[in-house]
Coordinates of C-alpha atoms and ligand atoms in Angstrom, one line a residue:
M10 CA -84.6 -36.0 -86.2
S11 CA -81.3 -36.2 -84.8
E12 CA -81.5 -36.7 -81.3
R13 CA -82.2 -40.5 -81.9
A14 CA -79.1 -41.3 -83.7
D15 CA -81.3 -43.0 -86.6
L16 CA -77.1 -43.0 -88.3
Q17 CA -75.7 -44.0 -85.5
G18 CA -72.1 -46.2 -86.7
R19 CA -73.3 -46.2 -90.4
H20 CA -70.4 -45.2 -92.6
I21 CA -71.9 -43.2 -95.7
V22 CA -69.6 -42.5 -99.2
L23 CA -71.5 -39.1 -100.4
G24 CA -70.3 -38.8 -103.7
L25 CA -70.6 -35.6 -105.8
S26 CA -71.0 -34.7 -109.5
G27 CA -71.1 -31.8 -111.4
G28 CA -74.5 -29.9 -110.6
I29 CA -75.4 -26.6 -108.8
A30 CA -76.8 -28.7 -106.3
C31 CA -73.6 -29.7 -105.0
Y32 CA -74.0 -26.5 -102.2
K33 CA -77.1 -28.4 -100.9
S34 CA -75.1 -31.3 -100.1
A35 CA -72.9 -29.1 -97.6
E36 CA -76.1 -29.1 -95.5
L37 CA -76.8 -32.8 -96.5
V38 CA -73.4 -34.1 -94.6
R39 CA -74.0 -31.6 -91.6
L40 CA -77.8 -33.8 -91.3
L41 CA -75.6 -37.1 -91.7
T42 CA -73.2 -36.7 -89.0
Q43 CA -75.8 -34.8 -86.7
A44 CA -77.9 -38.0 -87.0
G45 CA -74.6 -40.0 -86.4
A46 CA -73.1 -41.3 -89.3
T47 CA -69.7 -41.0 -90.4
V48 CA -68.9 -39.2 -94.1
Q49 CA -66.7 -39.8 -96.6
V50 CA -66.7 -37.5 -99.5
I51 CA -65.7 -38.2 -103.1
M52 CA -66.0 -35.3 -105.4
T53 CA -65.3 -35.5 -109.4
E54 CA -63.5 -32.6 -111.3
A55 CA -66.7 -31.3 -112.3
A56 CA -67.9 -30.7 -108.8
E57 CA -65.3 -28.8 -107.1
A58 CA -66.2 -26.8 -109.9
F59 CA -69.7 -25.8 -108.2
I60 CA -68.0 -25.8 -104.5
T61 CA -64.6 -26.9 -102.8
S62 CA -62.8 -29.8 -101.0
V63 CA -62.6 -27.6 -98.1
T64 CA -66.5 -27.2 -96.9
F65 CA -66.9 -30.8 -97.1
Q66 CA -63.6 -31.5 -95.1
A67 CA -65.0 -29.1 -92.3
L68 CA -68.0 -30.4 -92.5
S69 CA -67.1 -34.6 -92.7
G70 CA -64.5 -34.1 -90.7
R71 CA -62.2 -36.1 -93.0
P72 CA -60.0 -35.4 -96.1
V73 CA -61.9 -35.3 -99.4
Y74 CA -61.1 -37.7 -102.0
T75 CA -61.1 -36.4 -105.3
S76 CA -58.6 -38.4 -107.5
Q77 CA -58.2 -42.2 -108.2
W78 CA -54.3 -41.8 -107.7
D79 CA -54.9 -40.5 -104.3
S80 CA -51.9 -42.5 -102.6
R81 CA -53.1 -42.0 -99.1
P82 CA -55.0 -45.9 -98.7
D83 CA -52.4 -48.3 -97.5
N84 CA -53.2 -50.3 -100.4
N85 CA -52.5 -47.7 -103.0
M86 CA -56.3 -48.2 -104.1
A87 CA -59.0 -45.8 -102.9
H88 CA -61.7 -46.7 -105.5
I89 CA -61.4 -50.5 -103.6
Q90 CA -60.6 -48.8 -99.6
L91 CA -63.6 -46.9 -99.7
G92 CA -66.1 -48.5 -101.1
R93 CA -64.9 -51.3 -98.6
E94 CA -65.7 -49.1 -95.6
A95 CA -69.0 -47.7 -96.7
D96 CA -72.7 -48.8 -95.9
V97 CA -74.0 -46.9 -98.9
I98 CA -73.2 -45.1 -101.7
L99 CA -75.3 -41.8 -102.1
V100 CA -74.5 -39.5 -105.0
A101 CA -76.5 -36.1 -104.7
P102 CA -76.3 -34.5 -106.4
A103 CA -76.2 -36.9 -109.6
S104 CA -76.0 -35.2 -112.9
A105 CA -77.3 -36.5 -116.4
D106 CA -73.4 -37.3 -117.2
F107 CA -72.4 -39.1 -114.4
M108 CA -75.3 -40.9 -114.7
A109 CA -74.6 -42.3 -118.1
R110 CA -71.0 -42.9 -116.9
L111 CA -72.8 -45.1 -114.6
V112 CA -74.7 -46.9 -117.4
Q113 CA -72.0 -47.6 -119.1
G114 CA -69.8 -49.0 -116.4
R115 CA -67.1 -46.2 -116.6
A116 CA -63.9 -46.1 -114.3
D117 CA -61.9 -43.4 -115.2
E118 CA -62.3 -40.9 -112.4
L119 CA -62.4 -41.7 -108.7
L120 CA -66.2 -41.4 -108.2
S121 CA -67.6 -43.9 -110.9
L122 CA -64.8 -46.4 -110.3
T123 CA -65.9 -46.6 -106.4
C124 CA -69.7 -47.5 -107.7
L125 CA -68.5 -49.5 -110.1
A126 CA -66.4 -51.6 -107.9
R127 CA -68.4 -51.4 -104.4
P128 CA -69.4 -54.6 -102.9
R129 CA -73.0 -54.5 -104.3
D130 CA -74.3 -57.5 -101.5
R131 CA -73.6 -55.2 -98.9
C132 CA -73.5 -51.3 -99.9
A133 CA -76.6 -50.0 -102.1
L134 CA -75.6 -47.2 -104.4
L135 CA -78.5 -44.3 -104.0
L136 CA -78.7 -41.6 -106.8
A137 CA -80.2 -38.9 -106.2
P138 CA -80.8 -36.9 -109.6
A139 CA -80.1 -32.8 -110.6
M140 CA -80.5 -30.9 -113.6
N141 CA -82.3 -28.9 -116.3
R142 CA -85.9 -30.4 -116.5
E143 CA -85.2 -30.9 -120.5
M144 CA -82.0 -33.0 -119.7
W145 CA -83.9 -34.7 -117.2
S146 CA -86.9 -35.5 -119.5
H147 CA -84.7 -36.3 -122.3
P148 CA -85.0 -39.6 -123.9
A149 CA -81.0 -40.3 -123.2
T150 CA -81.5 -39.8 -119.2
Q151 CA -84.8 -41.6 -119.1
R152 CA -83.5 -44.6 -120.7
N153 CA -80.2 -44.0 -118.4
A154 CA -82.3 -43.8 -115.1
Q155 CA -84.4 -47.4 -116.0
Q156 CA -81.3 -49.0 -116.9
L157 CA -80.0 -48.4 -113.8
R158 CA -83.1 -49.0 -111.9
D159 CA -82.8 -52.5 -113.5
D160 CA -79.2 -52.7 -112.7
G161 CA -80.5 -52.3 -108.8
T162 CA -79.3 -48.9 -108.5
I163 CA -82.2 -46.6 -106.3
L164 CA -83.0 -43.5 -107.8
L165 CA -84.6 -40.7 -104.8
G166 CA -86.4 -38.3 -106.5
P167 CA -85.8 -35.8 -108.7
A168 CA -88.4 -33.3 -107.3
A169 CA -90.3 -30.7 -109.2
G170 CA -90.2 -27.4 -108.9
Q171 CA -87.8 -24.3 -109.5
Q172 CA -84.6 -24.7 -111.2
A173 CA -81.5 -22.6 -110.8
C174 CA -82.0 -22.1 -114.4
G175 CA -85.1 -20.4 -114.2
E176 CA -87.3 -22.7 -115.6
V177 CA -90.0 -24.8 -113.5
G178 CA -90.3 -28.7 -114.0
D179 CA -88.6 -32.0 -112.7
G180 CA -85.1 -32.2 -112.0
R181 CA -84.9 -30.8 -108.6
M182 CA -82.8 -32.5 -106.6
L183 CA -84.3 -33.6 -103.4
E184 CA -83.6 -31.4 -99.8
P185 CA -81.0 -32.1 -97.5
A186 CA -83.9 -33.3 -94.9
E187 CA -85.4 -35.7 -97.2
L188 CA -82.6 -37.0 -98.6
L189 CA -81.0 -37.7 -95.0
D190 CA -85.2 -39.2 -94.4
E191 CA -84.5 -41.7 -97.2
L192 CA -81.1 -43.0 -95.9
V193 CA -82.8 -43.4 -92.8
A194 CA -85.4 -45.4 -94.1
H195 CA -82.8 -47.7 -96.3
F196 CA -81.6 -48.7 -93.1
Q197 CA -84.7 -49.8 -91.3
V198 CA -86.0 -53.7 -91.4
K199 CA -88.3 -54.1 -93.9
H200 CA -90.5 -56.3 -91.9
L201 CA -93.8 -54.9 -93.6
A202 CA -92.8 -55.5 -97.0
G203 CA -95.2 -56.2 -99.7
Q204 CA -97.8 -55.5 -96.5
R205 CA -100.5 -52.6 -97.3
V206 CA -101.6 -50.1 -94.8
L207 CA -104.4 -47.8 -94.4
I208 CA -104.0 -45.8 -91.0
T209 CA -105.7 -42.9 -89.6
A210 CA -104.5 -39.9 -87.8
G211 CA -105.2 -36.6 -86.0
P212 CA -108.6 -35.2 -84.4
T213 CA -111.8 -34.7 -86.4
F214 CA -113.6 -31.2 -86.6
E215 CA -117.7 -32.1 -86.2
A216 CA -118.9 -28.0 -87.6
I217 CA -121.2 -26.5 -85.3
D218 CA -122.1 -23.5 -87.9
P219 CA -119.3 -22.5 -90.4
V220 CA -116.8 -20.7 -88.1
R221 CA -117.4 -23.0 -85.2
G222 CA -116.9 -26.9 -84.3
I223 CA -116.1 -29.8 -81.8
T224 CA -112.7 -31.0 -81.7
N225 CA -109.7 -32.6 -79.7
L226 CA -106.1 -32.2 -78.8
S227 CA -104.5 -35.0 -80.9
S228 CA -101.7 -33.7 -82.7
G229 CA -101.5 -36.5 -85.2
K230 CA -97.8 -36.9 -84.6
M231 CA -98.5 -40.4 -83.1
G232 CA -100.3 -41.6 -86.5
F233 CA -97.7 -39.8 -88.4
A234 CA -94.9 -41.3 -86.9
I235 CA -96.8 -45.0 -87.6
A236 CA -97.3 -43.9 -90.8
R237 CA -93.9 -43.2 -91.6
A238 CA -92.4 -46.3 -89.5
A239 CA -94.7 -48.2 -92.0
H240 CA -93.2 -47.3 -95.0
E241 CA -89.7 -47.2 -93.8
A242 CA -90.4 -51.0 -92.7
G243 CA -91.4 -51.4 -96.9
A244 CA -94.7 -51.0 -96.1
Q245 CA -97.5 -49.4 -98.8
V246 CA -99.0 -46.8 -97.1
T247 CA -102.0 -45.0 -97.0
L248 CA -103.1 -42.2 -94.5
V249 CA -106.0 -40.7 -93.9
A250 CA -105.6 -37.5 -91.9
G251 CA -107.9 -35.5 -89.4
P252 CA -106.9 -31.2 -89.9
V253 CA -103.5 -31.3 -88.5
H254 CA -100.4 -29.6 -89.8
L255 CA -98.4 -32.2 -90.0
P256 CA -95.9 -32.5 -93.1
T257 CA -97.0 -36.0 -94.8
P258 CA -93.9 -38.5 -94.3
R259 CA -92.3 -39.3 -97.6
G260 CA -93.7 -42.1 -99.8
V261 CA -96.8 -42.1 -97.6
R262 CA -100.5 -40.9 -99.5
R263 CA -102.5 -39.0 -97.7
L264 CA -106.0 -38.0 -97.5
D265 CA -107.2 -35.4 -95.7
V266 CA -110.7 -35.3 -94.2
R267 CA -112.7 -33.1 -92.0
S268 CA -115.4 -34.9 -89.9
A269 CA -116.0 -38.0 -88.9
R270 CA -118.5 -38.6 -91.5
D271 CA -115.8 -38.0 -93.8
M272 CA -113.5 -40.4 -92.1
H273 CA -115.5 -43.2 -92.4
D274 CA -116.5 -42.1 -96.1
T275 CA -112.8 -42.3 -97.1
V276 CA -112.0 -45.2 -95.6
L277 CA -114.7 -47.7 -95.7
P278 CA -113.4 -48.2 -99.4
L279 CA -109.6 -48.5 -98.6
A280 CA -110.4 -51.0 -96.4
A281 CA -110.4 -54.0 -98.4
E282 CA -107.7 -53.0 -100.4
H283 CA -105.8 -52.7 -97.7
D284 CA -104.2 -55.8 -94.9
V285 CA -103.6 -53.8 -92.1
F286 CA -105.8 -51.4 -90.3
I287 CA -104.6 -48.4 -87.5
A288 CA -106.7 -46.4 -86.2
T289 CA -104.9 -43.6 -84.2
A290 CA -107.6 -40.8 -85.1
A291 CA -109.0 -39.7 -82.2
V292 CA -112.7 -39.6 -83.4
A293 CA -115.2 -37.5 -82.3
D294 CA -117.6 -39.4 -80.3
W295 CA -120.6 -37.1 -81.3
R296 CA -121.3 -34.1 -83.7
P297 CA -124.3 -31.9 -83.7
A298 CA -127.7 -33.0 -84.7
A299 CA -127.9 -30.2 -87.0
L300 CA -126.0 -28.0 -88.5
S301 CA -126.5 -24.3 -89.0
E302 CA -125.7 -22.9 -91.8
H303 CA -124.8 -19.2 -91.1
K304 CA -123.1 -18.1 -88.1
I305 CA -124.9 -18.6 -84.8
K306 CA -124.8 -15.1 -84.0
K307 CA -124.5 -14.0 -79.8
E308 CA -126.8 -10.8 -80.5
G309 CA -130.2 -10.8 -79.5
K310 CA -129.8 -13.6 -77.2
K311 CA -131.0 -13.7 -73.3
V312 CA -130.0 -17.3 -72.9
A313 CA -126.9 -19.4 -74.0
P314 CA -127.8 -21.8 -77.3
T315 CA -127.7 -25.6 -76.4
F316 CA -127.0 -27.9 -78.9
E317 CA -128.0 -31.6 -79.5
L318 CA -125.5 -34.2 -80.4
T319 CA -125.6 -37.7 -82.4
E320 CA -123.5 -40.6 -82.1
N321 CA -120.7 -40.8 -85.6
P322 CA -119.6 -44.2 -86.8
D323 CA -117.7 -46.0 -85.5
I324 CA -115.2 -46.6 -87.7
L325 CA -112.9 -48.9 -86.6
A326 CA -115.5 -51.3 -85.6
T327 CA -116.9 -51.1 -88.8
V328 CA -114.2 -52.0 -90.8
A329 CA -113.6 -54.5 -88.1
A330 CA -116.8 -56.2 -88.9
L331 CA -116.1 -56.3 -92.1
P332 CA -116.4 -60.0 -93.9
Q333 CA -112.6 -59.6 -95.6
A334 CA -111.4 -57.4 -92.6
P335 CA -107.7 -56.4 -92.9
Y336 CA -105.4 -56.9 -89.4
C337 CA -106.9 -53.9 -87.1
V338 CA -105.2 -52.4 -84.8
G339 CA -106.9 -49.8 -82.0
F340 CA -105.7 -47.1 -80.2
A341 CA -107.1 -46.3 -76.8
A342 CA -106.3 -42.8 -75.7
E343 CA -107.6 -43.1 -72.0
S344 CA -107.1 -40.4 -68.7
E345 CA -107.0 -43.7 -65.6
Q346 CA -107.4 -47.4 -66.0
L347 CA -105.2 -48.0 -69.1
L348 CA -105.4 -51.5 -68.7
A349 CA -108.8 -52.4 -68.0
H350 CA -110.6 -49.7 -70.9
A351 CA -108.0 -51.1 -73.4
R352 CA -109.4 -54.5 -72.6
A353 CA -112.6 -53.2 -73.0
K354 CA -112.1 -52.0 -76.1
L355 CA -110.9 -54.9 -77.5
V356 CA -113.9 -56.4 -77.4
R357 CA -116.1 -54.3 -77.6
K358 CA -114.6 -52.6 -81.2
G359 CA -113.8 -56.2 -82.3
V360 CA -110.3 -56.1 -82.9
P361 CA -106.9 -58.7 -82.0
L362 CA -105.3 -55.6 -80.6
I363 CA -105.1 -52.6 -78.8
V364 CA -102.5 -50.0 -78.1
G365 CA -103.7 -47.8 -75.2
N366 CA -101.7 -44.5 -74.0
L367 CA -102.4 -42.1 -71.5
G368 CA -103.9 -39.4 -73.7
P369 CA -103.6 -36.3 -71.6
A370 CA -99.8 -37.0 -71.3
T371 CA -99.1 -37.5 -74.6
F372 CA -101.5 -35.4 -77.0
G373 CA -99.4 -32.6 -78.8
R374 CA -96.2 -33.9 -77.5
D375 CA -93.3 -35.7 -79.0
D376 CA -92.8 -38.3 -76.7
N377 CA -95.3 -40.9 -75.7
A378 CA -95.4 -44.6 -73.5
L379 CA -97.8 -47.3 -75.5
L380 CA -99.8 -50.7 -73.5
L381 CA -100.1 -53.1 -76.3
V382 CA -103.2 -55.3 -75.2
D383 CA -104.6 -58.5 -77.3
A384 CA -106.8 -61.2 -76.0
D385 CA -104.0 -62.8 -73.7
T386 CA -101.3 -60.3 -72.7
E387 CA -100.1 -56.7 -72.3
R388 CA -96.7 -55.2 -73.6
A389 CA -95.5 -52.1 -72.3
L390 CA -93.0 -50.3 -75.0
P391 CA -90.8 -49.0 -73.7
A392 CA -90.6 -52.3 -71.4
D393 CA -89.2 -50.8 -68.4
G394 CA -92.6 -48.3 -68.2
S395 CA -90.3 -45.0 -69.2
S396 CA -91.2 -42.7 -72.7
A397 CA -89.8 -42.7 -75.8
D398 CA -90.1 -40.6 -79.0
K399 CA -93.0 -41.6 -81.1
L400 CA -91.2 -42.7 -84.0
T401 CA -89.3 -44.9 -82.0
L402 CA -92.1 -46.6 -80.5
A403 CA -93.8 -46.3 -83.8
R404 CA -90.6 -48.4 -85.2
E405 CA -91.1 -50.8 -82.4
L406 CA -95.3 -51.2 -82.9
M407 CA -94.2 -51.6 -86.9
R408 CA -91.7 -54.6 -85.7
D409 CA -94.4 -56.4 -83.1
L410 CA -97.6 -55.8 -85.7
A411 CA -94.9 -57.7 -88.2
T412 CA -94.8 -60.4 -85.7
R413 CA -98.3 -60.8 -85.3
L414 CA -99.1 -60.9 -88.9
A415 CA -96.7 -63.7 -89.0
R416 CA -98.1 -65.4 -86.3
Q417 CA -101.3 -65.3 -88.4
G418 CA -100.1 -66.2 -91.9
R419 CA -100.7 -63.1 -92.8
V420 CA -97.6 -62.4 -94.6
R421 CA -97.1 -61.1 -98.3
A422 CA -94.1 -62.0 -100.2
G423 CA -90.8 -60.4 -100.0
H424 CA -91.9 -60.3 -96.2
A425 CA -88.4 -60.4 -94.9
A426 CA -89.2 -62.7 -91.6
P427 CA -89.5 -61.0 -88.4
G428 CA -86.7 -60.4 -86.0
E429 CA -84.0 -61.5 -88.4
P430 CA -82.1 -58.7 -89.2
T431 CA -82.3 -57.4 -86.0
D432 CA -83.7 -53.7 -84.9
P433 CA -81.6 -52.5 -82.4
P434 CA -83.4 -52.3 -79.2
I435 CA -85.0 -49.6 -77.5
H436 CA -84.3 -48.3 -74.0
Ligands
CTP520 N1 -112.5 -44.6 -83.2 C1 -113.2 -45.0 -84.6 N2 -114.4 -44.1 -84.9 C2 -115.0 -43.9 -84.0 C3 -114.5 -43.5 -82.3 C4 -113.3 -44.1 -82.2 O1 -112.3 -45.2 -85.7 N3 -116.0 -43.2 -84.1 C5 -111.6 -45.9 -83.1 C6 -109.9 -44.9 -82.3 O2 -109.5 -44.4 -83.5 C7 -109.5 -45.5 -81.3 C8 -110.5 -46.6 -80.7 O3 -111.5 -46.4 -81.6 O4 -108.1 -46.6 -82.0 C9 -110.6 -45.8 -79.5 O5 -111.4 -45.1 -79.7 P1 -111.5 -44.2 -78.3 O6 -111.8 -42.8 -78.7 O7 -110.4 -44.3 -77.2 O8 -112.8 -45.3 -77.9 P2 -114.1 -44.9 -77.8 O9 -114.8 -46.1 -78.3 O10 -115.0 -43.7 -78.3 O11 -114.3 -44.9 -76.1 P3 -114.9 -43.7 -75.3 O12 -114.8 -42.4 -75.7 O13 -115.5 -44.5 -74.6 O14 -113.4 -44.4 -74.4

C-alpha cells in the first residue's frame, strides 16, 4: 500500500522494549518509511540486548535515542521533545515488564518517560505486546493490560501462534504489515463510528456438477477495500464473501459463501442488525435448474449437454424491501451506458444509492473509477474522471456515505461530524 503513502507527513515515535520480536520491528521501520512516515526510534536497554541501534538508525535515517540524559535536543529534554514532535507513539514490542512500568507511571528510563510526558490529547499511545504465552495470560499482565486500556492506551494484539520459546499460544507480536495497517487505520477519520456495516463481495459460484460451475470475473477487491475502509472509519463490519482468495481486512468479521443462495441465506438474517448494506458482490443472476450429483461425463455423448437455468434471488432488492431496511448501496458493473443503467437499477432495486463502474475495465484490477448515482445527482470518483486505487476510492465512498447517513439522521452515538476533521482530497 506504500504507493498511496498512507502515512505521508506523519511522525511516529517507535519504541522498542526487550523481546525477541525486536527483529520484526526493523521490517516495521521500513514499511512505515515506505508509507511516507518519519520514524524516530527509542530503545530501552533491554531492547539493545536483542538488536543494535545501528540497524534502526540505518533504516530510519535518524539517530536512535536510548537515554533520558541524551543531550542532543536543544532543551536537553529528550523525553519532552520526542513526545511533542510525535503524531503517535507505538511501542513494538511491548514487553510484560514495560507494560507494568507504564501502569505504574514509571519515569526512570527514556521510553516510559516519553510515554508519560507525551501530550495525550493529540498523541495516542499504541502498544504491540510480545511475550511468552504464560507471561501474557498471567493475571498480573492481564490486570496491567486492562489498566492500560482504561488509561486510554490502545493495545494491538497480541496474536496467537508459534512462539520463539517453542510454545504455541497468545503472545506473538502482530506482524509488521499488520502493525502498519493498524497505524494507517488509526489516522483515518472515524466518519462511521458506531455504524454497523454489512458488505457482500466477490463472485458467486453456481454448481453444475461436483467439479464445474458458473461464475464470473469479479475479484472481490473493491468489496474488500470497502470493508477495510469502513472499518478504518470506525464501523463494525461484516463481510459476506464469495469464493475469492483475498486476505480478510483486520478487524472485519468475514463469512465465506459459495452460491447466490448461500449469500442470500447468510445476508438476510444479518440485515436487520446492520445500519448499512453495501452490495458489491457480482451475484450470478441464474443458476443451473438441476445440480448433477456426479460429474457429467463426455464419454458416450454425441451432442453437447444443455442446461436449463433458473433465476437466483435478488439479495439487494430483498434487503431493500425489508420493513426496517438498512441504508442500502448497490453496485452496478456495466459494460456501457453507466449512468443510464445505474439510474434504472436505483429504481428497480429500490435503493437510495447505486455505485456504477465499468465491469470489464475494473474486474481483477487494483484501480477503478466510480460513479455515485442517487435520485437527483451523480458524482464521479475521482472527480476528474481518471482512476484511482480501490482503497482510496473506498475511503472516499465511506466519507460520502457518512454525509448521506447524516443527512438522513442516521447518525449513531460516537459519530464524528462528516467534514471535520478533513481527509486529504483524492486526486
Ligand atoms: N445483486 C444482488 N443479488 C442478485 C443480483 C444482484 O444482490 N441476485 C446486487 C449486486 O450485488 C449489485 C446490484 O444488485 O449491488 C446490481 O447488480 P447487477 O448484477 O449489476 O444487476 P442485475 O440486477 O443483475 O442487472 P443486470 O444483470 O441486468 O445488469
